[in-house]
mmCIF file of C-alpha atoms in Angstrom:
data_model
loop_
_atom_site.group_PDB
_atom_site.id
_atom_site.type_symbol
_atom_site.label_atom_id
_atom_site.label_comp_id
_atom_site.label_asym_id
_atom_site.label_seq_id
_atom_site.Cartn_x
_atom_site.Cartn_y
_atom_site.Cartn_z
ATOM 1 C CA ASP A 1 -9.209 -29.415 -1.293
ATOM 2 C CA VAL A 2 -11.094 -26.530 -2.799
ATOM 3 C CA LYS A 3 -9.182 -24.561 -5.360
ATOM 4 C CA VAL A 4 -9.121 -21.134 -6.898
ATOM 5 C CA THR A 5 -6.911 -21.005 -9.957
ATOM 6 C CA GLN A 6 -5.616 -17.877 -11.650
ATOM 7 C CA SER A 7 -4.510 -18.472 -15.202
ATOM 8 C CA SER A 8 -1.244 -16.531 -15.132
ATOM 9 C CA ARG A 9 1.335 -16.074 -12.387
ATOM 10 C CA TYR A 10 3.225 -13.285 -14.147
ATOM 11 C CA LEU A 11 2.082 -11.055 -16.981
ATOM 12 C CA VAL A 12 3.699 -8.153 -18.818
ATOM 13 C CA LYS A 13 1.489 -5.948 -20.992
ATOM 14 C CA ARG A 14 1.876 -2.690 -22.861
ATOM 15 C CA THR A 15 0.078 0.541 -22.055
ATOM 16 C CA GLY A 16 -3.250 0.697 -23.842
ATOM 17 C CA GLU A 17 -3.650 -3.060 -24.254
ATOM 18 C CA LYS A 18 -6.847 -4.799 -23.222
ATOM 19 C CA VAL A 19 -5.953 -7.323 -20.524
ATOM 20 C CA PHE A 20 -7.931 -10.311 -19.301
ATOM 21 C CA LEU A 21 -7.198 -11.926 -15.947
ATOM 22 C CA GLU A 22 -8.955 -15.247 -15.523
ATOM 23 C CA CYS A 23 -10.025 -16.963 -12.325
ATOM 24 C CA VAL A 24 -11.652 -20.363 -11.955
ATOM 25 C CA GLN A 25 -13.024 -21.943 -8.782
ATOM 26 C CA ASP A 26 -14.171 -25.497 -8.177
ATOM 27 C CA MET A 27 -16.117 -24.811 -4.982
ATOM 28 C CA ASP A 28 -19.517 -24.353 -6.627
ATOM 29 C CA HIS A 29 -19.966 -21.163 -4.628
ATOM 30 C CA GLU A 30 -21.701 -18.085 -5.818
ATOM 31 C CA ASN A 31 -19.503 -15.346 -4.433
ATOM 32 C CA MET A 32 -16.241 -14.373 -6.069
ATOM 33 C CA PHE A 33 -13.975 -11.369 -5.657
ATOM 34 C CA TRP A 34 -11.109 -9.513 -7.302
ATOM 35 C CA TYR A 35 -8.584 -7.623 -5.175
ATOM 36 C CA ARG A 36 -5.363 -5.832 -5.985
ATOM 37 C CA GLN A 37 -2.490 -5.620 -3.550
ATOM 38 C CA ASP A 38 0.107 -2.877 -3.502
ATOM 39 C CA PRO A 39 2.915 -2.180 -1.008
ATOM 40 C CA GLY A 40 1.731 0.066 1.800
ATOM 41 C CA LEU A 41 -1.887 -0.043 0.609
ATOM 42 C CA GLY A 42 -2.790 -3.631 1.422
ATOM 43 C CA LEU A 43 -5.564 -5.501 -0.370
ATOM 44 C CA ARG A 44 -8.242 -3.405 -2.019
ATOM 45 C CA LEU A 45 -11.486 -4.754 -3.447
ATOM 46 C CA ILE A 46 -12.039 -4.027 -7.153
ATOM 47 C CA TYR A 47 -15.207 -5.944 -8.055
ATOM 48 C CA PHE A 48 -17.205 -8.842 -6.758
ATOM 49 C CA SER A 49 -19.966 -11.090 -8.003
ATOM 50 C CA TYR A 50 -22.572 -13.001 -6.065
ATOM 51 C CA ASP A 51 -24.102 -14.866 -8.986
ATOM 52 C CA VAL A 52 -23.765 -15.551 -12.692
ATOM 53 C CA LYS A 53 -24.068 -12.351 -14.729
ATOM 54 C CA MET A 54 -24.180 -10.279 -11.523
ATOM 55 C CA LYS A 55 -21.452 -7.855 -10.531
ATOM 56 C CA GLU A 56 -20.928 -5.175 -7.925
ATOM 57 C CA LYS A 57 -18.301 -2.456 -7.677
ATOM 58 C CA GLY A 58 -15.822 -2.612 -4.867
ATOM 59 C CA ASP A 59 -13.712 0.220 -3.534
ATOM 60 C CA ILE A 60 -11.578 0.876 -6.636
ATOM 61 C CA PRO A 61 -13.469 -0.182 -9.811
ATOM 62 C CA GLU A 62 -12.229 2.613 -12.089
ATOM 63 C CA GLY A 63 -10.408 1.296 -15.120
ATOM 64 C CA TYR A 64 -11.674 -2.243 -14.616
ATOM 65 C CA SER A 65 -14.653 -4.348 -15.608
ATOM 66 C CA VAL A 66 -15.593 -7.956 -14.907
ATOM 67 C CA SER A 67 -17.395 -10.836 -16.545
ATOM 68 C CA ARG A 68 -19.204 -13.757 -14.894
ATOM 69 C CA GLU A 69 -20.787 -15.869 -17.641
ATOM 70 C CA LYS A 70 -20.423 -19.142 -15.749
ATOM 71 C CA LYS A 71 -20.526 -19.826 -12.037
ATOM 72 C CA GLU A 72 -17.000 -21.158 -11.874
ATOM 73 C CA ARG A 73 -15.280 -18.389 -13.840
ATOM 74 C CA PHE A 74 -14.815 -14.744 -12.912
ATOM 75 C CA SER A 75 -12.736 -12.575 -15.243
ATOM 76 C CA LEU A 76 -11.189 -9.197 -14.553
ATOM 77 C CA ILE A 77 -10.749 -6.945 -17.566
ATOM 78 C CA LEU A 78 -8.482 -3.948 -17.897
ATOM 79 C CA GLU A 79 -10.038 -2.084 -20.801
ATOM 80 C CA SER A 80 -6.922 -0.023 -21.577
ATOM 81 C CA ALA A 81 -4.014 -0.948 -19.344
ATOM 82 C CA SER A 82 -2.072 1.861 -17.699
ATOM 83 C CA THR A 83 1.151 1.843 -15.715
ATOM 84 C CA ASN A 84 -0.704 2.593 -12.479
ATOM 85 C CA GLN A 85 -2.428 -0.763 -12.852
ATOM 86 C CA THR A 86 0.864 -2.547 -12.304
ATOM 87 C CA SER A 87 0.050 -4.638 -9.250
ATOM 88 C CA MET A 88 -0.575 -8.071 -7.743
ATOM 89 C CA TYR A 89 -4.119 -9.197 -8.540
ATOM 90 C CA LEU A 90 -5.826 -11.722 -6.306
ATOM 91 C CA CYS A 91 -9.024 -13.612 -6.975
ATOM 92 C CA ALA A 92 -11.043 -15.204 -4.161
ATOM 93 C CA GLY A 93 -14.073 -17.413 -3.786
ATOM 94 C CA GLU A 94 -16.188 -17.505 -0.661
ATOM 95 C CA GLY A 95 -16.576 -20.906 0.949
ATOM 96 C CA ASN A 96 -18.095 -22.189 4.150
ATOM 97 C CA TYR A 97 -14.951 -21.336 6.102
ATOM 98 C CA GLY A 98 -13.924 -17.991 4.764
ATOM 99 C CA TYR A 99 -12.397 -17.017 1.481
ATOM 100 C CA THR A 100 -10.078 -19.124 -0.648
ATOM 101 C CA PHE A 101 -7.606 -17.058 -2.620
ATOM 102 C CA GLY A 102 -5.747 -17.895 -5.777
ATOM 103 C CA SER A 103 -1.966 -17.606 -5.966
ATOM 104 C CA GLY A 104 -2.179 -14.193 -7.579
ATOM 105 C CA THR A 105 -1.188 -12.662 -10.903
ATOM 106 C CA ARG A 106 1.634 -10.155 -10.858
ATOM 107 C CA LEU A 107 0.851 -7.772 -13.704
ATOM 108 C CA THR A 108 3.393 -5.307 -15.019
ATOM 109 C CA VAL A 109 2.239 -2.643 -17.479
ATOM 110 C CA VAL A 110 5.054 -1.047 -19.433
ATOM 111 C CA ASP P 1 -10.843 1.485 7.190
ATOM 112 C CA ALA P 2 -10.007 -1.751 8.982
ATOM 113 C CA LYS P 3 -11.891 -2.256 12.235
ATOM 114 C CA THR P 4 -8.945 -3.947 13.894
ATOM 115 C CA THR P 5 -5.604 -2.954 15.403
ATOM 116 C CA GLN P 6 -2.591 -5.254 15.280
ATOM 117 C CA PRO P 7 1.094 -4.754 16.112
ATOM 118 C CA PRO P 8 3.076 -4.246 12.902
ATOM 119 C CA SER P 9 5.618 -6.946 13.655
ATOM 120 C CA MET P 10 6.526 -9.729 16.065
ATOM 121 C CA ASP P 11 9.318 -12.263 16.444
ATOM 122 C CA CYS P 12 9.005 -15.812 17.704
ATOM 123 C CA ALA P 13 11.538 -18.570 18.295
ATOM 124 C CA GLU P 14 11.072 -21.752 16.328
ATOM 125 C CA GLY P 15 9.204 -24.375 18.350
ATOM 126 C CA ARG P 16 7.700 -21.842 20.725
ATOM 127 C CA ALA P 17 4.111 -20.646 20.765
ATOM 128 C CA ALA P 18 3.348 -17.525 18.765
ATOM 129 C CA ASN P 19 0.626 -15.344 20.282
ATOM 130 C CA LEU P 20 -0.693 -12.688 17.925
ATOM 131 C CA PRO P 21 -2.989 -10.073 19.473
ATOM 132 C CA CYS P 22 -5.785 -8.137 17.819
ATOM 133 C CA ASN P 23 -7.968 -5.332 19.159
ATOM 134 C CA HIS P 24 -11.479 -4.910 17.780
ATOM 135 C CA SER P 25 -13.152 -2.697 20.350
ATOM 136 C CA THR P 26 -15.999 -1.607 18.033
ATOM 137 C CA ILE P 27 -17.087 -5.137 17.105
ATOM 138 C CA SER P 28 -20.836 -5.587 17.031
ATOM 139 C CA GLY P 29 -22.877 -8.546 18.201
ATOM 140 C CA ASN P 30 -23.213 -10.317 14.870
ATOM 141 C CA GLU P 31 -19.657 -9.813 13.664
ATOM 142 C CA TYR P 32 -17.119 -12.613 13.444
ATOM 143 C CA VAL P 33 -13.375 -12.470 13.927
ATOM 144 C CA TYR P 34 -11.441 -14.036 11.040
ATOM 145 C CA TRP P 35 -7.718 -14.685 10.781
ATOM 146 C CA TYR P 36 -5.825 -15.045 7.526
ATOM 147 C CA ARG P 37 -2.142 -15.170 6.762
ATOM 148 C CA GLN P 38 -0.142 -14.333 3.675
ATOM 149 C CA ILE P 39 3.168 -15.933 2.974
ATOM 150 C CA HIS P 40 5.394 -13.901 0.692
ATOM 151 C CA SER P 41 4.198 -13.810 -2.940
ATOM 152 C CA GLN P 42 1.172 -16.001 -2.280
ATOM 153 C CA GLY P 43 -2.523 -15.290 -1.836
ATOM 154 C CA PRO P 44 -3.921 -14.973 1.696
ATOM 155 C CA GLN P 45 -4.810 -18.239 3.408
ATOM 156 C CA TYR P 46 -7.743 -18.730 5.777
ATOM 157 C CA ILE P 47 -6.664 -19.862 9.273
ATOM 158 C CA ILE P 48 -9.609 -19.761 11.657
ATOM 159 C CA HIS P 49 -12.643 -17.756 12.668
ATOM 160 C CA GLY P 50 -14.918 -17.346 15.686
ATOM 161 C CA LEU P 51 -17.871 -15.449 17.093
ATOM 162 C CA LYS P 52 -17.826 -15.753 20.879
ATOM 163 C CA ASN P 53 -16.300 -19.058 21.891
ATOM 164 C CA ASN P 54 -12.680 -20.054 21.637
ATOM 165 C CA GLU P 55 -11.926 -22.117 18.566
ATOM 166 C CA THR P 56 -9.224 -24.605 17.648
ATOM 167 C CA ASN P 57 -8.333 -26.347 14.428
ATOM 168 C CA GLU P 58 -5.305 -28.122 13.015
ATOM 169 C CA MET P 59 -3.564 -24.827 12.287
ATOM 170 C CA ALA P 60 -4.209 -22.633 15.306
ATOM 171 C CA SER P 61 -6.313 -21.632 18.291
ATOM 172 C CA LEU P 62 -8.381 -18.483 18.594
ATOM 173 C CA ILE P 63 -9.029 -16.977 22.000
ATOM 174 C CA ILE P 64 -11.717 -14.282 22.148
ATOM 175 C CA THR P 65 -12.150 -12.226 25.312
ATOM 176 C CA GLU P 66 -15.488 -12.311 27.062
ATOM 177 C CA ASP P 67 -16.317 -8.737 26.027
ATOM 178 C CA ARG P 68 -15.216 -9.637 22.462
ATOM 179 C CA LYS P 69 -13.125 -6.494 22.180
ATOM 180 C CA SER P 70 -9.916 -8.372 21.548
ATOM 181 C CA SER P 71 -8.642 -11.758 20.481
ATOM 182 C CA THR P 72 -5.411 -13.725 20.238
ATOM 183 C CA LEU P 73 -4.338 -16.143 17.562
ATOM 184 C CA ILE P 74 -2.087 -18.865 18.908
ATOM 185 C CA LEU P 75 0.239 -20.970 16.787
ATOM 186 C CA PRO P 76 1.231 -23.591 19.366
ATOM 187 C CA HIS P 77 4.588 -24.657 17.894
ATOM 188 C CA ALA P 78 5.772 -22.104 15.374
ATOM 189 C CA THR P 79 7.959 -23.258 12.493
ATOM 190 C CA LEU P 80 9.985 -21.281 9.964
ATOM 191 C CA ARG P 81 7.158 -21.862 7.469
ATOM 192 C CA ASP P 82 4.836 -19.833 9.701
ATOM 193 C CA THR P 83 6.739 -16.663 8.846
ATOM 194 C CA ALA P 84 4.051 -14.525 7.191
ATOM 195 C CA VAL P 85 1.815 -11.486 7.556
ATOM 196 C CA TYR P 86 -1.174 -12.310 9.754
ATOM 197 C CA TYR P 87 -4.417 -10.425 9.260
ATOM 198 C CA CYS P 88 -7.193 -10.136 11.830
ATOM 199 C CA ILE P 89 -10.501 -9.175 10.206
ATOM 200 C CA VAL P 90 -13.888 -8.388 11.662
ATOM 201 C CA THR P 91 -16.806 -9.056 9.347
ATOM 202 C CA GLY P 92 -20.540 -9.414 9.514
ATOM 203 C CA GLY P 93 -20.199 -12.958 8.255
ATOM 204 C CA GLY P 94 -22.117 -12.239 5.120
ATOM 205 C CA SER P 95 -20.456 -11.786 1.797
ATOM 206 C CA GLN P 96 -20.721 -8.823 -0.498
ATOM 207 C CA GLY P 97 -16.987 -8.317 -0.347
ATOM 208 C CA ASN P 98 -16.794 -6.979 3.148
ATOM 209 C CA LEU P 99 -13.438 -8.528 3.985
ATOM 210 C CA ILE P 100 -11.341 -5.456 4.763
ATOM 211 C CA PHE P 101 -7.676 -6.270 5.152
ATOM 212 C CA GLY P 102 -5.644 -3.951 7.367
ATOM 213 C CA LYS P 103 -1.847 -3.948 7.502
ATOM 214 C CA GLY P 104 -1.604 -7.082 9.635
ATOM 215 C CA THR P 105 1.267 -8.338 11.794
ATOM 216 C CA LYS P 106 4.493 -9.492 10.182
ATOM 217 C CA LEU P 107 5.496 -12.584 12.182
ATOM 218 C CA SER P 108 9.105 -13.655 11.839
ATOM 219 C CA VAL P 109 9.907 -17.100 13.189
ATOM 220 C CA LYS P 110 13.609 -17.402 13.920
ATOM 221 C CA PRO P 111 15.704 -20.563 14.340
#
């Protein structure tokens, strides 16, 4: 089975910290995505990447950046975490039959 | 905004078929219909997708109307583990992050 692995299931960080959320896929596919999910707002696209060192802004990129140095790894970076970035973060890779999502990282910023 | 309309919630008895409807009246000729589901506290899971013809796999069947303006996802023998939010998504089939998740249908399978 193809897999998308997110490094942390739960994370608690302080306001102002720099936060790295890691995502690794073993599908050898180019396209990877970061979403956040909040109650009542559904899944919203933050950033995506269609190749190594390439990145594109999604619907809500403010306060975030990404890094794609290797094909299998796509990192989401919160430059200076704020409480309104408390959320569930979901990484996905695009395969031949739709997207495969990781299990998610529930980030709490205090 | 999502291009699909789904009922917010549905109930189904365990062992019975669950039929989840989706309206996508503005679908264009090259757009696919995808179904995902999300079990509580997990990432969404791909179920099935189709363009024009009905599709079946080990998880579900997808019935698309002839005019393609609506579809139905069928879980033939629902179990308690099928309780989840089901999302119907219309996409051009390319990538570039154009999976737009609406609010979905919360399916509750009851014993």
